[in-house]
Amino acid sequence: MNKKEIVKALETIAIYLELKGENSFKISAYRKAARALEEDLRSMNQIEHVEDLPGIGKGTASVINELLETGQSSLLEELKKEVPTGLIPLLKLPGLGGKKLAKLYEQLNIIDAKSLQKACEENRIQHLPGFGKKSEEKILSVLKDFGKSPDRFPIAMVIPIVADIEQQLASIKEIDRFAVAGSYRRFSETVKDLDFVIATKKPEVAAEKLLKLKHVSDVIANGETKVSVELIYEYPIGVDFRLVEPHAYATALHHFTGSQNHNILMRQLAKKRGEKISEYGIETENGELITFESEEEFFNHFQLHDIPPELRIGEKETERFKEDVDLISIEDIKGDLHMHSTWSDGANTIEEMALAAMEKGYEYIAITDHSQFLKVANGLTPDQIKQQREEIKRLNSSFSNFAILTGVEMDILPDGTLDFDDALLEEIDFVIASIHSSFSQNRDKIMQRLIHALNNVHVDLIAHPTGRLIGRRSGYDVDLDMLIDVAKETKTALELNSNPNRLDLAPKWLEKAQNKGVKLVINTDAHHELMLEHMKYGIATARKGWVKSETVLNTYSIGELRKHLNLD
Ligand code: DGT
Ligand code: CA
Ligand code: CA
Ligand code: ZN
């Protein structure tokens, strides 16, 4: 278990204890232990004896050691059995912490959303100490939308679900080939349901096994060409499986990848040639059915280059792919210029992040921990930035073909000023500026903050420019046309943040920025070495915006990058 997971487990224990109504001393011991680990700069394998850390006692140390050794805590497992499972999701309701829920559980025997709603409707809550008529009404209103499936799922929510399904499909021996299709394969920001295309010579057996996948809660259709089920993960989600004969796989995959508008464009092309497209292949004028080994061959049949799924949007792709289109791909990426370490709120040390980046074949990274304003993320003071630089220097001297740039993700404060002064910024290789506070300010104020940052000569990049979280938060009110114009004027790059919750900037704005000559950087903003993998989501998003590799600074070699940043 890494540090983040251990911190999370300790916090979960505290919450369960709180729900059980345990004494506050015991509860705070677990919270203190979690803080102590978070504030220590080392990763778990560098801490020899956790009990030596201030804030960690014998009891909490033994829990941490058990987590480290077994990946589990018997205390936590025990607590999970004791506390009603229906209470846990209620913690997400605004205004209801562990303490309040414990009271509701103890005094009114509220164990889940249903019993909570009933208690509200019977006006039993307003009489409890610490609650009132207002809080009762508020609980009732937030309960209305609670637990309902969203109409469309944000892509980040279904990534682990797709991975889980793929893993299971891979182990079904009657399945020759399979791939996810639909909006997920096109990497849409949100998806309504999931679609898979499966090539099999034994559709009956394969279909039978699909019904036995984990989490199946309902069967909507069950045939030899289509199996539709509902799976329950956090929410119920629909999954369509199309079963086809192996020779029809490529055309079926194309058909069910869509988009519907893209399919219309392709059918128009076929019609001009006197042909017809279906999921089974292409029917020629004389009634012959042609099939293909790959989608690329399918496109070639129409004198088109391979159109990647991300660009099958039904707009201009069938025109543009008559030529070979120069699009960025993951192989072009030579480094990652936004990530966090244990110095602020990351889970891994600088060295661990560097080694993970080397594993990926990168030439360089920038370590961009938070600045002092962001206290919740352990933001660094100017002194700590200087100490960090020493560590980076030491590490760099031990590497031969790899470089760590010093960096910072500096907050743009609510009043529009920057968290560090110019003298300090001047000494930092790669300066990111970003907004993490006062999201509700009006557009003028937000733009004033961003423009101030753009105009600072030391600021190299504006990170996650809109602050959105897909499906959860729209971000602050940015005038993106203006942001792009000022980025161009001030030669500041804009970020495409690859975190699948963000994907910020969105494709439309990437395309505009590129057209105006603004440079982009595709970063992961990793807070854990495994999150460096998110680069692929950034690449998919960039391709949706027709981004070329030459637009993206982290496709540059280290030499080109240093030159661009005026570092030599
Ligand atoms: P979604 O599920 O709303 O996020 O978006 P999609 O594109 O995954 O839509 P979905 O699941 O209804 O269908 C998957 C693909 O299958 C779609 O992109 C194109 C193809 N397809 C499905 N039904 C039809 C249809 O009735 N007409 C046409 N032209 N194509 C269809
Ligand atoms: Ca779909
Ligand atoms: Ca579907
Ligand atoms: Zn960050």
Coordinates of C-alpha atoms and ligand atoms in Angstrom, one line a residue:
M1 CA 0.0 0.0 0.0
N2 CA 1.3 3.5 -0.8
K3 CA 1.0 6.5 1.5
K4 CA -2.1 7.9 -0.1
E5 CA -4.0 4.6 0.4
I6 CA -2.8 4.3 4.0
V7 CA -3.9 7.9 4.7
K8 CA -7.3 7.1 3.2
A9 CA -7.6 3.9 5.3
L10 CA -6.8 5.9 8.5
E11 CA -9.4 8.5 7.6
T12 CA -11.9 5.9 6.8
I13 CA -11.3 4.3 10.2
A14 CA -11.9 7.7 11.8
I15 CA -15.2 8.1 9.9
Y16 CA -16.4 4.7 10.9
L17 CA -15.5 5.3 14.5
E18 CA -17.3 8.6 14.3
L19 CA -20.4 6.8 12.9
K20 CA -20.2 4.4 15.8
G21 CA -20.2 7.3 18.2
E22 CA -16.8 6.4 19.7
N23 CA -15.1 9.0 21.8
S24 CA -13.5 11.9 20.1
F25 CA -10.1 11.2 21.5
K26 CA -9.9 7.9 19.7
I27 CA -11.2 9.3 16.5
S28 CA -8.8 12.2 16.4
A29 CA -5.8 9.8 17.0
Y30 CA -6.5 8.3 13.5
R31 CA -6.9 11.7 11.9
K32 CA -3.7 12.9 13.5
A33 CA -1.9 9.8 12.3
A34 CA -3.2 10.5 8.8
R35 CA -2.0 14.1 8.9
A36 CA 1.4 13.0 10.3
L37 CA 2.0 10.7 7.3
E38 CA 0.8 13.4 4.9
E39 CA 3.1 16.0 6.2
D40 CA 6.1 13.8 6.2
L41 CA 8.0 14.3 2.9
R42 CA 9.1 10.7 2.6
S43 CA 7.2 7.9 0.9
M44 CA 6.3 4.8 2.9
N45 CA 9.3 2.7 1.9
Q46 CA 11.6 5.5 3.2
I47 CA 10.0 5.7 6.6
E48 CA 11.6 3.0 8.8
H49 CA 9.5 3.2 11.9
V50 CA 6.2 4.9 11.7
E51 CA 5.9 5.0 15.5
D52 CA 8.8 7.5 15.6
L53 CA 6.7 10.1 13.8
P54 CA 5.2 12.7 16.0
G55 CA 1.4 12.2 16.0
I56 CA 1.6 8.5 15.6
G57 CA 1.1 6.3 18.7
K58 CA 1.3 2.6 19.4
G59 CA -2.3 1.9 18.4
T60 CA -2.2 3.8 15.1
A61 CA 1.3 2.5 14.3
S62 CA 0.1 -1.1 14.5
V63 CA -2.8 -0.4 12.2
I64 CA -0.4 1.3 9.7
N65 CA 2.1 -1.6 9.9
E66 CA -0.7 -4.1 9.3
L67 CA -1.9 -2.1 6.3
L68 CA 1.7 -2.1 5.0
E69 CA 2.2 -5.8 5.4
T70 CA -1.2 -7.2 4.5
G71 CA -2.9 -4.4 2.5
Q72 CA -5.8 -4.7 5.0
S73 CA -6.7 -3.6 8.5
S74 CA -8.6 -6.0 10.7
L75 CA -9.9 -3.0 12.7
L76 CA -11.4 -1.5 9.5
E77 CA -12.9 -4.8 8.4
E78 CA -14.5 -5.2 11.8
L79 CA -15.9 -1.7 11.7
K80 CA -17.3 -2.2 8.3
K81 CA -19.3 -5.1 9.7
E82 CA -20.6 -3.1 12.6
V83 CA -21.6 0.1 10.9
P84 CA -24.7 -0.1 8.6
T85 CA -23.4 0.0 5.0
G86 CA -26.3 2.3 4.1
L87 CA -24.8 5.1 6.2
I88 CA -21.6 5.4 4.3
P89 CA -23.0 6.9 1.1
L90 CA -24.9 9.4 3.2
L91 CA -21.5 11.0 4.2
K92 CA -21.5 12.5 0.7
L93 CA -24.6 14.5 1.3
P94 CA -23.7 18.1 1.8
G95 CA -24.0 19.2 5.5
L96 CA -23.9 15.7 7.0
G97 CA -20.6 14.7 8.5
G98 CA -19.8 11.6 10.6
K99 CA -20.9 13.3 13.8
K100 CA -24.3 14.2 12.7
L101 CA -24.9 10.9 11.0
A102 CA -23.9 9.1 14.3
K103 CA -26.5 11.1 16.1
L104 CA -29.2 10.2 13.6
Y105 CA -28.2 6.6 13.7
E106 CA -28.1 6.5 17.5
Q107 CA -31.2 8.5 18.3
L108 CA -33.5 7.7 15.4
N109 CA -32.0 4.5 14.1
I110 CA -31.4 6.0 10.7
I111 CA -29.4 3.4 8.7
D112 CA -29.7 4.5 5.0
A113 CA -31.2 7.0 2.6
K114 CA -34.7 5.5 2.9
S115 CA -34.9 5.7 6.7
L116 CA -33.4 9.2 6.6
Q117 CA -36.0 10.4 4.1
K118 CA -38.8 8.9 6.2
A119 CA -37.5 10.6 9.4
C120 CA -37.5 13.9 7.5
E121 CA -41.0 13.5 6.2
E122 CA -42.2 12.7 9.7
N123 CA -40.5 15.8 11.0
R124 CA -38.5 13.8 13.6
I125 CA -35.2 15.3 12.8
Q126 CA -35.9 19.0 13.5
H127 CA -36.2 18.2 17.2
L128 CA -32.8 16.7 17.6
P129 CA -30.2 18.9 19.2
G130 CA -27.9 20.4 16.6
F131 CA -30.6 20.1 13.9
G132 CA -33.5 22.4 13.0
K133 CA -36.4 22.8 10.7
K134 CA -34.0 24.3 8.1
S135 CA -31.6 21.4 8.2
E136 CA -34.4 18.9 7.9
E137 CA -35.7 20.7 4.8
K138 CA -32.2 20.8 3.3
I139 CA -31.6 17.1 3.9
L140 CA -34.9 16.3 2.2
S141 CA -34.1 18.4 -0.8
V142 CA -30.6 16.8 -1.4
L143 CA -32.0 13.4 -0.9
K144 CA -34.2 13.9 -3.9
D145 CA -31.3 13.4 -6.4
F146 CA -29.4 11.0 -4.2
G147 CA -28.4 7.6 -5.6
K148 CA -30.1 8.3 -8.9
S149 CA -28.1 7.2 -12.0
P150 CA -26.8 10.2 -13.9
D151 CA -28.3 10.5 -17.5
R152 CA -24.8 10.4 -18.9
F153 CA -21.7 9.1 -17.1
P154 CA -18.5 11.3 -17.0
I155 CA -15.8 9.4 -18.8
A156 CA -13.6 9.1 -15.7
M157 CA -16.4 7.2 -13.9
V158 CA -16.5 4.5 -16.6
I159 CA -12.8 4.0 -17.2
P160 CA -12.4 1.5 -14.4
I161 CA -15.6 -0.2 -15.4
V162 CA -14.4 -0.7 -19.0
A163 CA -11.1 -2.1 -17.7
D164 CA -13.0 -4.5 -15.5
I165 CA -15.2 -5.7 -18.3
E166 CA -12.2 -6.0 -20.7
Q167 CA -10.4 -8.1 -18.3
Q168 CA -13.3 -10.5 -18.0
L169 CA -13.8 -10.7 -21.7
A170 CA -10.2 -11.6 -22.3
S171 CA -10.7 -14.7 -20.2
I172 CA -13.7 -16.0 -22.2
K173 CA -12.1 -18.5 -24.6
E174 CA -15.0 -18.5 -27.1
I175 CA -14.2 -14.8 -27.8
D176 CA -11.7 -14.4 -30.7
R177 CA -11.4 -10.6 -30.6
F178 CA -13.2 -7.8 -28.8
A179 CA -13.1 -4.1 -28.4
V180 CA -15.0 -1.4 -26.7
A181 CA -17.0 0.7 -29.2
G182 CA -19.5 3.6 -29.0
S183 CA -18.9 6.9 -27.4
Y184 CA -16.3 5.5 -25.0
R185 CA -14.1 4.5 -27.9
R186 CA -14.5 7.9 -29.4
F187 CA -13.4 9.2 -26.0
S188 CA -16.5 11.4 -25.5
E189 CA -16.6 13.4 -22.3
T190 CA -19.6 11.6 -21.1
V191 CA -21.3 8.3 -22.2
K192 CA -24.8 7.1 -22.0
D193 CA -24.0 3.4 -22.0
L194 CA -21.1 1.1 -23.0
D195 CA -20.8 -0.9 -26.2
F196 CA -18.6 -3.8 -27.0
V197 CA -18.1 -5.6 -30.3
I198 CA -17.2 -9.3 -30.0
A199 CA -15.9 -11.7 -32.7
T200 CA -16.9 -15.3 -32.0
K201 CA -17.5 -18.5 -33.8
K202 CA -19.7 -19.7 -30.9
P203 CA -22.2 -17.0 -30.2
E204 CA -24.5 -19.1 -28.0
V205 CA -21.7 -20.1 -25.6
A206 CA -20.2 -16.6 -25.6
A207 CA -23.7 -15.0 -24.9
E208 CA -24.3 -17.4 -22.1
K209 CA -21.0 -16.3 -20.5
L210 CA -21.7 -12.6 -20.9
L211 CA -24.8 -13.1 -18.7
K212 CA -22.5 -14.3 -16.0
L213 CA -20.2 -11.3 -15.9
K214 CA -19.6 -9.7 -12.5
H215 CA -22.2 -7.1 -11.4
V216 CA -24.9 -8.1 -13.9
S217 CA -28.2 -6.9 -12.3
D218 CA -30.6 -7.2 -15.2
V219 CA -30.8 -8.7 -18.7
I220 CA -32.5 -6.4 -21.3
A221 CA -31.8 -8.5 -24.4
N222 CA -30.4 -11.9 -24.8
G223 CA -29.8 -13.1 -28.3
E224 CA -27.0 -14.6 -30.5
T225 CA -26.2 -11.2 -32.1
K226 CA -26.9 -8.9 -29.2
V227 CA -26.7 -9.2 -25.4
S228 CA -27.7 -6.1 -23.4
V229 CA -27.3 -6.1 -19.7
E230 CA -27.4 -3.7 -16.8
L231 CA -24.4 -3.8 -14.5
I232 CA -24.4 -2.3 -11.0
Y233 CA -21.1 -0.7 -10.0
E234 CA -21.6 2.6 -8.1
Y235 CA -24.7 3.1 -10.3
P236 CA -26.6 0.9 -12.7
I237 CA -25.1 1.3 -16.2
G238 CA -26.2 -0.3 -19.5
V239 CA -23.8 -2.4 -21.6
D240 CA -24.5 -3.6 -25.1
F241 CA -22.5 -6.5 -26.5
R242 CA -22.7 -7.1 -30.3
L243 CA -21.6 -10.6 -31.3
V244 CA -20.4 -11.0 -34.9
E245 CA -18.6 -13.6 -37.0
P246 CA -14.9 -13.0 -37.1
H247 CA -14.8 -11.9 -40.8
A248 CA -17.4 -9.1 -40.0
Y249 CA -15.4 -7.8 -37.0
A250 CA -13.8 -4.7 -38.6
T251 CA -17.0 -3.4 -40.2
A252 CA -19.1 -4.1 -37.1
L253 CA -16.5 -2.3 -35.0
H254 CA -16.7 0.6 -37.3
H255 CA -20.5 0.6 -37.3
F256 CA -20.9 0.4 -33.5
T257 CA -18.2 2.9 -32.9
G258 CA -20.2 5.6 -34.7
S259 CA -20.8 8.3 -34.2
Q260 CA -24.2 8.1 -35.8
N261 CA -23.3 11.3 -37.8
H262 CA -20.0 9.8 -38.9
N263 CA -21.8 6.7 -40.1
I264 CA -24.1 8.9 -42.2
L265 CA -21.1 10.5 -43.8
M266 CA -19.6 7.1 -44.6
R267 CA -22.9 5.9 -46.1
Q268 CA -23.0 8.9 -48.3
L269 CA -19.5 8.0 -49.7
A270 CA -20.7 4.5 -50.3
K271 CA -23.8 5.6 -52.0
K272 CA -21.8 7.6 -54.5
R273 CA -20.0 4.4 -55.4
G274 CA -23.2 2.4 -55.7
E275 CA -22.4 0.6 -52.5
K276 CA -24.1 0.0 -49.2
I277 CA -22.5 -0.2 -45.7
S278 CA -23.9 -2.3 -42.9
E279 CA -22.4 -3.8 -39.8
Y280 CA -21.7 -7.0 -41.7
G281 CA -19.6 -5.4 -44.5
I282 CA -19.9 -3.4 -47.7
E283 CA -22.4 -4.6 -50.3
T284 CA -21.3 -3.8 -53.8
E285 CA -23.5 -2.9 -56.8
N286 CA -23.6 -6.6 -58.0
G287 CA -24.7 -7.8 -54.5
E288 CA -21.3 -9.0 -53.3
L289 CA -20.4 -8.6 -49.6
I290 CA -16.9 -7.3 -48.9
T291 CA -15.3 -7.6 -45.4
F292 CA -12.0 -6.3 -44.1
E293 CA -9.3 -7.3 -41.7
S294 CA -9.1 -3.9 -40.1
E295 CA -10.9 -0.6 -40.0
E296 CA -7.9 1.0 -41.8
E297 CA -8.6 -1.3 -44.8
F298 CA -12.2 -0.3 -44.6
F299 CA -11.3 3.4 -44.8
N300 CA -8.8 2.7 -47.6
H301 CA -11.6 1.1 -49.6
F302 CA -13.1 4.7 -49.8
Q303 CA -9.6 6.2 -50.6
L304 CA -9.4 7.6 -47.0
H305 CA -6.6 7.4 -44.5
D306 CA -7.4 5.6 -41.2
I307 CA -9.7 7.9 -39.3
P308 CA -9.1 7.5 -35.5
P309 CA -12.2 6.9 -33.4
E310 CA -11.7 10.2 -31.6
L311 CA -12.4 12.1 -34.8
R312 CA -15.4 10.2 -36.0
I313 CA -17.6 13.0 -35.2
G314 CA -19.5 13.5 -38.4
E315 CA -18.1 16.9 -39.3
K316 CA -15.2 17.3 -41.6
E317 CA -13.3 14.1 -41.1
T318 CA -14.2 12.4 -44.4
E319 CA -13.0 15.4 -46.2
R320 CA -9.8 15.9 -44.2
F321 CA -8.7 12.3 -44.2
K322 CA -8.5 12.2 -48.0
E323 CA -5.0 13.5 -47.1
D324 CA -2.7 12.1 -44.4
V325 CA -3.5 14.2 -41.3
D326 CA -0.7 15.1 -39.0
L327 CA -2.0 14.3 -35.5
I328 CA -0.2 14.0 -32.2
S329 CA 0.2 10.5 -30.8
I330 CA 1.5 9.1 -27.5
E331 CA 4.9 8.2 -29.0
D332 CA 5.5 11.9 -29.6
I333 CA 5.5 12.7 -25.9
K334 CA 9.0 13.2 -24.4
G335 CA 8.2 14.4 -20.9
D336 CA 5.5 15.5 -18.5
L337 CA 5.6 19.0 -17.1
H338 CA 3.1 19.0 -14.3
M339 CA 3.2 16.6 -11.3
H340 CA 3.3 16.5 -7.6
S341 CA 5.6 14.8 -5.1
T342 CA 5.5 14.1 -1.3
W343 CA 6.8 17.7 -0.9
S344 CA 3.2 18.8 -1.4
D345 CA 0.2 16.5 -1.9
G346 CA 1.7 13.8 -4.0
A347 CA 2.1 10.2 -3.0
N348 CA 5.6 9.6 -4.3
T349 CA 9.0 11.1 -3.8
I350 CA 10.7 13.1 -6.5
E351 CA 13.0 10.3 -7.2
E352 CA 10.1 7.8 -7.5
M353 CA 8.3 10.1 -10.0
A354 CA 11.5 10.4 -12.0
L355 CA 12.1 6.7 -12.1
A356 CA 8.5 6.1 -13.2
A357 CA 8.9 8.7 -15.9
M358 CA 12.2 7.0 -17.1
E359 CA 10.3 3.7 -17.2
K360 CA 7.9 5.4 -19.7
G361 CA 10.8 6.4 -21.9
Y362 CA 10.6 10.1 -21.1
E363 CA 13.6 12.4 -21.4
Y364 CA 12.4 14.8 -18.7
I365 CA 9.8 15.9 -16.1
A366 CA 9.1 19.0 -14.1
I367 CA 8.3 18.7 -10.5
T368 CA 5.5 21.2 -9.9
D369 CA 4.4 21.1 -6.3
H370 CA 1.8 23.5 -5.0
S371 CA 2.8 26.9 -3.6
Q372 CA 2.2 28.1 0.0
F373 CA -1.3 29.6 -0.6
L374 CA -2.8 26.1 -1.0
K375 CA -2.5 24.9 2.6
V376 CA -4.9 22.0 2.1
A377 CA -2.4 20.6 -0.4
N378 CA 0.7 21.3 1.8
G379 CA 1.8 24.1 -0.5
L380 CA 5.5 25.0 -0.4
T381 CA 7.1 28.1 1.1
P382 CA 9.9 29.9 -0.8
D383 CA 12.4 28.3 1.6
Q384 CA 11.0 24.8 0.8
I385 CA 11.2 25.6 -2.9
K386 CA 14.9 26.3 -2.4
Q387 CA 15.5 23.1 -0.4
Q388 CA 13.6 21.2 -3.1
R389 CA 15.9 22.6 -5.7
E390 CA 18.9 21.1 -3.9
E391 CA 17.3 17.7 -3.9
I392 CA 16.6 18.0 -7.6
K393 CA 20.2 19.1 -8.3
R394 CA 21.5 16.1 -6.4
L395 CA 19.2 13.7 -8.3
N396 CA 20.0 15.2 -11.7
S397 CA 23.7 14.7 -11.1
S398 CA 23.0 11.0 -10.6
F399 CA 21.1 10.7 -13.9
S400 CA 22.7 10.3 -17.3
N401 CA 19.9 10.6 -19.9
F402 CA 17.2 12.2 -17.9
A403 CA 16.5 15.6 -16.5
I404 CA 14.2 17.0 -13.8
L405 CA 13.3 20.6 -14.2
T406 CA 12.5 22.5 -11.1
G407 CA 9.0 23.8 -11.1
V408 CA 6.0 25.0 -9.2
E409 CA 2.2 25.1 -9.6
M410 CA 1.8 28.5 -8.2
D411 CA -1.6 29.8 -7.1
I412 CA -3.2 32.8 -8.6
L413 CA -4.7 34.3 -5.5
P414 CA -8.3 35.5 -5.2
D415 CA -7.1 39.2 -5.4
G416 CA -5.3 38.5 -8.6
T417 CA -1.7 38.6 -7.2
L418 CA 0.7 35.7 -7.5
D419 CA 1.8 33.5 -4.6
F420 CA 5.5 34.0 -5.2
D421 CA 7.5 37.1 -6.1
D422 CA 9.5 37.6 -9.3
A423 CA 12.9 37.1 -7.7
L424 CA 11.9 33.6 -6.7
L425 CA 10.1 32.7 -9.9
E426 CA 13.1 33.7 -11.9
E427 CA 15.1 30.9 -10.3
I428 CA 12.5 28.2 -11.2
D429 CA 12.8 26.4 -14.5
F430 CA 9.1 25.8 -15.2
V431 CA 6.4 28.0 -13.6
I432 CA 2.8 27.0 -13.8
A433 CA 0.1 29.3 -12.6
S434 CA -3.4 28.1 -11.8
I435 CA -6.6 29.0 -10.0
H436 CA -7.7 26.8 -7.1
S437 CA -9.9 29.3 -5.1
S438 CA -12.8 31.8 -5.4
F439 CA -14.3 30.0 -8.4
S440 CA -17.5 32.0 -8.0
Q441 CA -16.0 35.4 -8.9
N442 CA -17.5 37.1 -11.9
R443 CA -15.9 36.8 -15.4
D444 CA -14.2 40.2 -15.2
K445 CA -12.5 39.3 -11.9
I446 CA -11.5 35.8 -13.1
M447 CA -10.0 37.3 -16.3
Q448 CA -8.2 39.9 -14.4
R449 CA -6.5 37.2 -12.4
L450 CA -5.6 35.0 -15.4
I451 CA -4.4 38.0 -17.4
H452 CA -2.2 39.1 -14.6
A453 CA -0.6 35.7 -14.5
L454 CA -0.2 35.5 -18.3
N455 CA 1.6 38.9 -18.3
N456 CA 4.2 37.7 -15.8
V457 CA 7.3 36.9 -17.8
H458 CA 8.2 34.0 -15.6
V459 CA 4.9 32.2 -16.0
D460 CA 5.3 29.5 -18.6
L461 CA 1.9 27.8 -18.4
I462 CA -1.6 28.2 -17.2
A463 CA -2.8 24.8 -15.9
H464 CA -6.3 23.4 -16.2
P465 CA -7.5 26.7 -17.6
T466 CA -11.2 26.4 -16.8
G467 CA -11.1 24.5 -13.5
R468 CA -13.9 22.2 -14.7
L469 CA -14.5 18.7 -13.4
I470 CA -16.5 16.8 -16.0
G471 CA -20.1 16.2 -14.8
R472 CA -19.4 17.7 -11.4
R473 CA -18.3 21.3 -11.6
S474 CA -18.3 23.6 -14.6
G475 CA -15.3 25.6 -13.4
Y476 CA -14.9 29.3 -13.1
D477 CA -16.2 31.8 -15.7
V478 CA -13.4 32.2 -18.2
D479 CA -13.5 34.1 -21.5
L480 CA -11.6 31.5 -23.4
D481 CA -11.3 33.5 -26.6
M482 CA -9.6 36.3 -24.6
L483 CA -7.5 33.8 -22.7
I484 CA -6.2 32.3 -26.0
D485 CA -5.5 35.8 -27.4
V486 CA -3.5 36.9 -24.3
A487 CA -1.7 33.6 -24.2
K488 CA -0.6 34.3 -27.8
E489 CA 0.5 37.9 -27.0
T490 CA 2.4 36.9 -23.9
K491 CA 3.9 33.7 -25.4
T492 CA 2.4 31.7 -22.5
A493 CA 1.4 28.0 -23.1
L494 CA -1.9 26.6 -22.1
E495 CA -2.4 23.2 -20.6
L496 CA -4.3 20.2 -21.6
N497 CA -4.7 18.5 -18.3
S498 CA -5.0 14.7 -18.9
N499 CA -6.7 13.8 -15.7
P500 CA -9.9 12.2 -17.0
N501 CA -11.9 14.2 -14.5
R502 CA -10.6 17.4 -16.1
L503 CA -9.6 17.1 -19.7
D504 CA -9.1 20.8 -19.6
L505 CA -8.9 22.5 -22.1
A506 CA -11.6 20.8 -24.1
P507 CA -11.0 19.9 -27.8
K508 CA -12.8 22.9 -29.3
W509 CA -10.5 25.3 -27.4
L510 CA -7.4 23.3 -28.2
E511 CA -8.2 23.6 -31.9
K512 CA -8.7 27.4 -31.5
A513 CA -5.6 27.8 -29.5
Q514 CA -3.5 25.8 -32.1
N515 CA -5.0 27.9 -35.0
K516 CA -4.0 31.1 -33.2
G517 CA -0.4 29.8 -32.7
V518 CA -0.6 29.2 -29.0
K519 CA 1.6 26.4 -27.7
L520 CA 0.1 23.7 -25.6
V521 CA 1.5 21.3 -23.0
I522 CA -0.2 18.0 -22.3
N523 CA 0.4 17.1 -18.7
T524 CA -0.9 14.5 -16.3
D525 CA -0.9 16.5 -13.0
A526 CA 0.0 13.2 -11.5
H527 CA -0.3 12.9 -7.7
H528 CA 0.9 9.3 -7.8
E529 CA 3.4 7.6 -10.1
L530 CA 0.6 5.4 -11.6
M531 CA -1.2 8.6 -12.7
L532 CA 1.5 9.3 -15.2
E533 CA -0.5 6.8 -17.3
H534 CA -3.2 9.4 -17.7
M535 CA -1.2 10.9 -20.6
K536 CA -3.2 8.7 -23.0
Y537 CA -6.4 10.4 -22.1
G538 CA -4.8 13.8 -22.8
I539 CA -3.6 12.5 -26.2
A540 CA -7.1 11.2 -27.1
T541 CA -8.5 14.7 -26.1
A542 CA -5.8 16.5 -28.1
R543 CA -6.6 14.4 -31.2
K544 CA -10.2 15.4 -30.9
G545 CA -9.0 18.9 -31.2
W546 CA -6.8 18.1 -34.3
V547 CA -3.7 18.9 -32.3
K548 CA -0.4 18.4 -34.1
S549 CA 2.8 17.4 -32.2
E550 CA 4.6 20.6 -33.2
T551 CA 2.0 22.6 -31.2
V552 CA 2.8 20.7 -28.0
L553 CA 5.9 21.7 -26.0
N554 CA 6.4 18.3 -24.3
T555 CA 7.0 16.7 -27.6
Y556 CA 10.3 18.7 -27.8
S557 CA 13.6 17.1 -26.9
I558 CA 15.1 18.4 -23.7
G559 CA 17.5 20.6 -25.7
E560 CA 14.7 22.2 -27.7
L561 CA 12.6 22.6 -24.6
R562 CA 15.4 24.3 -22.6
K563 CA 15.9 26.6 -25.5
H564 CA 12.2 27.5 -25.8
L565 CA 12.2 28.2 -22.0
N566 CA 15.4 30.3 -22.2
L567 CA 17.0 28.1 -19.6
D568 CA 20.6 28.1 -21.0
Ligands
DGT1 P1 -23.9 7.3 -26.1 O1 -24.1 5.8 -25.8 O2 -25.1 8.1 -26.2 O3 -22.8 7.9 -25.3 O4 -23.3 7.3 -27.6 P2 -23.0 6.1 -28.6 O5 -22.4 6.7 -29.8 O6 -22.2 5.1 -27.9 O7 -24.4 5.6 -29.0 P3 -25.1 4.2 -28.9 O8 -24.7 3.4 -27.7 O9 -26.6 4.4 -29.0 O10 -24.7 3.4 -30.2 C1 -23.3 3.0 -30.5 C2 -23.0 3.2 -31.9 O11 -23.8 2.3 -32.7 C3 -23.4 4.6 -32.5 O12 -22.4 5.5 -32.3 C4 -23.7 4.3 -33.9 C5 -24.2 2.9 -33.9 N1 -25.7 2.9 -33.9 C6 -26.5 2.4 -32.9 N2 -27.8 2.5 -33.2 C7 -27.9 3.1 -34.3 C8 -28.9 3.5 -35.1 O13 -30.1 3.4 -34.8 N3 -28.6 4.2 -36.3 C9 -27.3 4.4 -36.6 N4 -27.1 5.0 -37.8 N5 -26.3 4.0 -35.9 C10 -26.5 3.4 -34.8
CA2 CA -23.0 3.9 -26.0
CA3 CA -25.5 1.4 -26.8
ZN4 ZN -1.4 20.1 -10.1

